[in-house]
Structure formats: structure tokens, C-alpha cells
Amino acid sequence: MQKLLLLGDEAIAQGGIDAGMSGIYAYPGTPSTEITEYVMHSKEAKALNIKASWGANEKTAMETALGMSYAGKRAMVCMKHVGLNVAADAFVNSAITGANGGLIVVAADDPSMHSSQNEQDSRFFGKFALMPILEPGNQQEAYDMVHFGFELSEKFRIPVLMRITTRLAHSRSGVARRENRPQNSLKLPENLKQFILLPANARRQYKALLANQPAFIASSESSPFNFLIDHADKRLGIIACGLAYNYLIENFENHEVPHPVLRIGQYPAPHKLIENLYDQCDSILVLEDGYPMLEELLRGLLNRGKTIKGRLDGTIPRDGELNPNIVAVALGLADTRGRDIPALVTGRPPSLCKGCPHIYSYNALNEALSEFYKGRVFSDIGCYTLGALEPFDAINSCVDMGASITMAKGAADAGLLPAVAVIGDSTFTHSGMTGLLDAVNDHSSITVVILDNATTGMTGGQDSAAVGKIEDICEALGVQKEHIRIINPLQKYHEENLAIMKEEIAFEGVSVIIPRRECIQTVTRRMREAKKLQSTEKVEA
Amino acid sequence: MKKDIILAGVGGQGILSIAATIGTAALNAGLHLKQAEVHGMSQRGGDVQSNLRISDREIASDLIPFGKADMIISVEPMESLRYLPMLSPEGWLVTNTKPYINIRNYPEMEKLMAEIQLQPRHIALDADEIARQLGSPKSANMVILGAASPFLGIDYQQLKDAISRIFSKKGEEVVKVNLDALQAGRDEAIRQKAPADNS
Ligand SMILES: Cc1ncc(C[n+]2csc(CCOP(=O)(O)OP(=O)(O)O)c2C)c(N)n1
Ligand code: SF4
């Protein structure tokens, strides 16, 4: 078959389609979003009746995938790294219940924080949950590992974590496909108590998980993704995980490294392979595109063995993603960095689109709050976080999805009045609703501005979970109807909007303002699609 | 054969259309390809770049090593300079001179051009103006690609075929406009440098 030119994300999606996956669940998040979008747009996936849907958040997505696995079918769930924090309760416990149909959890990490608030390394989560982890080093491997991962998952009845990083997720390369495998048929777990984590049962299941660890390690020892390449210069041995291997071999003519190299793509760490490398080399360099996980294990607390080089001893910077140059410098090779960036080149930060509804919401809010001292607007994650930058300088926090409402409540409890929360519609349904209920129950004096642009804008305009339902949700959570105000964020309504904001900010209790107007990008996309449809209809007519 | 190319511009300027054209041509020529794209947050008016690697041999890294890029192709002059640490001393800097000003402290044009001229091998052209004169202001990116074409190491005909293929759905007129833009950029580059016949 001809190779397909696919992003790492798309390779995973195509792998799922070809490996008999029956459903894929996700909440959008860079750099993971394109996996689910690919399946949603795939004609093949449609013909195979593969379910693909966005959940309200990563936890609901993870649990839905677990339910599909319970029913015997292969399922995938995808999220960005911080999404795994949200799904963590389900994720960690799914290792104890185990899987029935194959279950792959894809977590896309973002070292260097290209579009994230941290650079946490999801491999730690896999290790914490005692789950096997796969870390592809290229697009082809990402595809192959989906097939392998589903088999591994079904063989050991355990969910498998697949950890990727931004560079793989968003880089294209040729991928060869395999033959299609049919989907599993509906088949309940042999033991209908497998998924009941009552203490007595959970203890038994946990012991079984522990007892399975040697088998997971054995699988890593013989894995096609873990291999030792022998070379003559044993003064140094190199462990290269995932993508780091590519950066390593990039530095050598014909990709031939003079030192022995252990390439790792499957965890738990293959002990024997590591021991083999360690024993034959004078010192070890560990290359990991993330936190120094293996490096820390190899050094141990006392670091009394052979010299271990990596992020912890300063051979490699402690933070940020790897690249071929960092690896070159770590190996003592020349730094090939070219001319410096001329001093006149200035930063060009992203900005809200022209005409974006958020612009007018912030203009009104800033003016409504101008009589108070600054520092009382708690915000959240989305396009509207750009309200932190010039010319708005309108918000004072952005921590994790949903934190705006709860932090405003805490600050109001502390006496910061008025306290305002600014949150997007998708973020509100992701993690804001529960916080609003807390505020209502506690009669907190906060004003919550829910920016309803009818989409998940930041990640490219995916469906938002509660389009047209935000005010009903607020009312059902107990916000007084007369303090739920819907406004139209346009310049021509500025005075009206300003008056409403002032009124609700003055109200002592929970009030909600919903500026409602569709995202410019999704409007444009809809119009373009409508035009296309019209012209094809014309041609057909 | 190996060409490592940095594509640069501002979010929304469509640098990926250049990447797609080179990519299609490279694949048709039977070459290996890796292309690291930018998605997500940086797309709205911020700086964007893409690493495009083509080679007749297996490619290891998705990222081009510093100082090893054979070419920077930029649709915006200030952005062309942002990636200088990536460019090899013998590399080509091919850039549009039409600034995209969405920030307050955009540098003075003269100083910007002086920095561009410091790169021994460079082509600087007002692609927007050339495209406008051709009556197709939207095809400025193809003018830039045309200006880069003498140094790409890909047969010019392959590039033209790629454009025909990519734009064929939009009709013959669109194909022709883009081919004309490509040729105009190429002519301008040859006029500026009259390079050795390495295409
Ligand atoms: C736990 C978690 N999941 C996903 C993301 C990625 N993400 C950032 S903002 C956002 C959605 C924002 O949508 P919305 O709240 O509607 O605001 P908009 O961007 O449309 O203004 C998402 C999915 C994240 N940062 N954290
Ligand atoms: S994508 Fe939509 S919500 Fe985001 S800045 Fe643009 S118009 Fe605003």
C-alpha cells in the first residue's frame, strides 16, 4: 500500500481505525486534538461505524472509554497532558479494574509549553498507576504501537498509556498501513465483579496488578520498541527514549553513533537491557524528552554508582524540550548554532481575532471595574486568556480549567469584594459548573462572566457541550433568574452592557453574565462550508 | 540530496500552503519528507514557523538542527530574521519585504533590510506587490515559493505539477494564476542573483 503522509496524531488515529477500535473519546487539547478530529472526518471510520465524540471533559471521556472496554470492544481516549490530571481518578483506578476490550489512553505532553501551562511528563502517571507505557519515536511507530498496544492491553487485561509529545503529534511523515483488523464483538468480562472496586475486591485486583508487574517488565525486555545497539566506544553508553533517539542519531554521519545505545519505547523500564548497558559502559547519558524519569531511577538517591549524565547534573537543561543541538552539546560535539537573532526582532504574541466577541466583553468589564483597585478578576483557560495581555490587561489568574469561579469564591470569602470570574462556555461545562454550585450553596458574593461564543475556540472550534443551555444550567444550579443576564458583546451595545455589568457586580450574591456571540472563526468556517455546498449543488443541478 | 527548510511568517499568512506544495513535489520525486507544523495557540497573529525536511535518505529528527538549515523561506521580513540561528552560514534567506505590522514596536524598515542584507545569500522581494501586478493579490505566497525555487534542489517542473495538482479542484484559472505567480517570483530571484544552474 502507498504510504500516507500523516501527523503523529493522525497516525495514531489511523492506527486505531485499522486495529479494530470501536470508539474514540476525548476532550480537545493541544497537541492531542487532531487524533479525534481525524477519526471524526474519516470516511472509513464512518463506514466502520466507529464512535467518535467529544466529552464534557477528560474524565467523562476516560470513563466512557472504560465502559466500552468493559463491553469487550477496543476503545481509545485522548487528551493533552494536563487533561490526564482531570481524568486521573478514572485513569489510576482503571489500572485496578483492568480492561476487557483493549483500552489505550493517549496523553500528549507539551515540553517547552508551546501551548500549555506546564510541561508535566505523563510517563510518571503511567508508572504511578503501574500501567505499561508506550512512547513512539516516529509517526510509523505511533501507528504500529496502536496495534501493539491494543494487543498488549487485551493480553494482560490492562489499559495502556501512550505518551507522545508535541513534536511527534504535529509533525508529518510517511506511514505504511497494515491490514484492517475487524472490531471485537460485544463480550462482557468473564468475571462480572472485575470492575467493582469495593475494598475486598479492590485489594484482590490490586494484588493481581502487582503480580503482573514482572510480566509487564518481561514484555518490555522483549519489546520490538526496546533495543540495544552495540558500538565500540564504551566510555559512554546512551539511553534514548522516544523522540530523543532521533535527535541523537541526527548528529552522526549515516546515523551511526560510536557508543552503545539503548533505545526505549516501552515501559516499565526494561531492567535487563539497562543492566547490560550499564555494565559494559563507564558512564551513562540519559536522553528523555520530558522529566528525568529514568535518569532519577538510575542515579538513585545517593548517586554512588557510575556517572549518570542528563538533566540532573546539568549536561542537559533541566527544562524544555530536547533538540538535536542540545544533544550535540551534551555529547561534546560542536554547537552549530548560526547567527544570533538581531536585536531589532521583537516578540509577536498571539492576539484575539479582529471582531472577536471577547474584545467587547473585556472592554465593558474593564470599564465596569474601573472604580475599584485592580487585581480582582480570576480567569481561566481559552482564547479569552489573551485578556491578560495588552491592550486589555484585564485578568489576574489562569491556573487550570474551572479555577476562575472557585478562586473568585475563595478570594471573596477572604474579603476581596467584588470578586469576578471570567470563564469560557466550554471551560464552564468542563469544570466550572461544580464550582458555581459551591458558590450558590455558600451564598458567595461573586460575579461570573461566562463568555459564550458557542464553541471551544482555543483548540480550533470544536463543539461546545452546552450551546444554548448555559443560562438553564446556571438557573438549575440555583443562580437567581433575575441575576442571570445575557448580553451581546458588540461595540454598539457597550453602554447597555456596561450598565448591566455594573449592576451585577454591585449585587451581593452570585450573579452570572453571559456575553453571547459566536466565535468569528467558526462563523467564517460555517459560511465557507455553506458556500461550498451551494456551489456543488449548482454543479449537480 | 538533502534540503532543510524553515518556513516563517505570521499566523494566518498561510505558510503551510508553501509547505504543502514543496511536500507534494518532493513526494512525487520519491524523496523522504518530515514536516513539523505549528498548531494551536500560536496561530492567531503570533509568529509561526514550520520545519520542512526533504532528503533522498531516511530522515531522523523532526527538527532541523541549529545552523544546518539550507534555507529560510519567509513571507514576512522581520519573521525571516527570527530563525537566523537555524540557518547555515551558506544558507539562503528568501523573504518577502512586505511587513505585517500588528505590533506597536515594529522595527524600522531600513534597519530590517540592512540585517537581511548581512546574510551573504539572500533574495528579498515585495511578493505582495508582484502578486498585485499580476492581478492576484492572494498568490503572494506562490511568488515567494517561486523566488525560492532556484535553490530548492527540486526540479522546477515538479513544483509546477504540484501546484497544478493542489489547485486543480479550484479550476484552471486558479491554477494558471498560481503558476504565473511562481514564475514571476522565480524570474525575480534569477534577476537578483543569477545563480548557478542547480535546479
Ligand atoms: C484540562 C485541560 N484540558 C484541555 C485544555 C486545552 N484547552 C485550553 S482552552 C480550551 C477550551 C477553551 O474553550 P472555551 O472555554 O469555550 O473558550 P474559548 O477558547 O472558546 O474562548 C481547551 C480545551 C487545557 N488547557 N486543560
Ligand atoms: S478563535 Fe474565536 S474566540 Fe478565539 S480569538 Fe478568534 S474569534 Fe475569538
XYZ file of C-alpha atoms in Angstrom, chain A residues 5 7 30 34 114-115 137-139 167 170-174 243 246-247 249-250 253-255 321-325 335-342 344-351 353 383 386 390 457-458 521, chain B residues 10 27 33-37 39-42 44-47 49 53 57-68 76 78-79 81-82 84-87 100-107 111-112 115 118-119:
102
model
C 1.692 11.439 4.849
C 0.878 13.847 11.525
C -3.208 20.865 22.074
C -6.091 16.101 15.792
C 4.245 25.661 23.349
C 0.583 25.939 24.320
C 9.710 7.734 18.395
C 8.243 8.458 14.976
C 4.982 8.515 13.033
C 6.922 17.375 18.053
C 2.394 17.851 14.982
C 4.995 16.563 12.589
C 4.184 14.788 9.325
C 5.918 11.838 7.773
C 5.173 8.792 5.635
C 11.954 11.014 20.037
C 16.150 10.735 16.506
C 17.908 13.786 17.915
C 21.384 9.827 15.553
C 20.828 13.104 13.673
C 27.149 10.601 9.715
C 24.936 7.778 8.416
C 23.173 7.898 11.778
C 12.130 20.012 25.016
C 15.189 18.357 23.552
C 16.516 19.077 20.095
C 19.481 17.847 18.039
C 21.670 20.711 19.287
C 27.369 23.786 18.740
C 26.330 24.589 15.197
C 24.049 27.488 16.142
C 24.076 30.088 13.362
C 23.858 33.876 13.500
C 22.217 35.395 16.558
C 18.728 36.804 16.253
C 19.246 40.528 15.540
C 15.654 44.571 16.487
C 13.485 41.444 16.143
C 10.700 41.843 18.670
C 8.199 39.409 20.091
C 4.936 38.914 18.268
C 2.465 37.485 20.766
C -0.810 35.963 19.563
C -3.856 38.186 19.831
C -9.042 37.786 16.208
C -8.827 32.369 23.820
C -5.280 36.659 25.940
C -2.121 44.370 26.077
C -12.306 28.363 20.299
C -8.764 27.999 21.507
C -13.585 31.761 13.180
C 2.699 35.283 10.960
C 6.944 13.073 -2.575
C 9.945 14.084 3.993
C 9.322 15.300 7.516
C 7.411 18.414 8.330
C 6.916 19.811 11.810
C 3.937 22.166 11.803
C -0.862 24.163 15.630
C -2.774 25.622 18.487
C -2.334 28.808 20.397
C 0.351 30.456 18.263
C -3.628 33.986 15.949
C -1.405 36.828 14.766
C 1.651 35.397 16.501
C 4.883 34.238 14.908
C 7.267 28.560 11.658
C 12.989 18.426 5.724
C 17.756 9.237 2.604
C 15.885 8.373 5.787
C 15.388 11.482 7.966
C 15.928 11.146 11.710
C 14.892 14.304 13.535
C 11.637 16.191 13.002
C 13.512 19.335 13.991
C 16.276 20.850 11.884
C 19.493 21.241 13.880
C 20.623 24.805 14.595
C 22.869 26.227 11.931
C 22.041 23.468 9.460
C 7.331 38.454 6.282
C 11.015 40.552 10.419
C 9.999 36.920 10.796
C 15.315 37.044 10.921
C 13.802 35.268 13.908
C 18.732 33.016 11.776
C 20.259 30.732 14.444
C 18.824 27.839 12.411
C 20.384 28.914 9.098
C 2.905 42.596 8.553
C 2.512 45.149 11.290
C 0.264 44.038 14.137
C 2.546 45.124 16.967
C 3.401 48.566 18.246
C 7.179 48.316 18.296
C 7.745 47.007 14.780
C 11.356 47.839 13.791
C 17.353 48.623 9.692
C 15.414 45.455 8.971
C 20.023 42.927 8.627
C 24.012 40.915 6.001
C 23.138 37.344 5.003
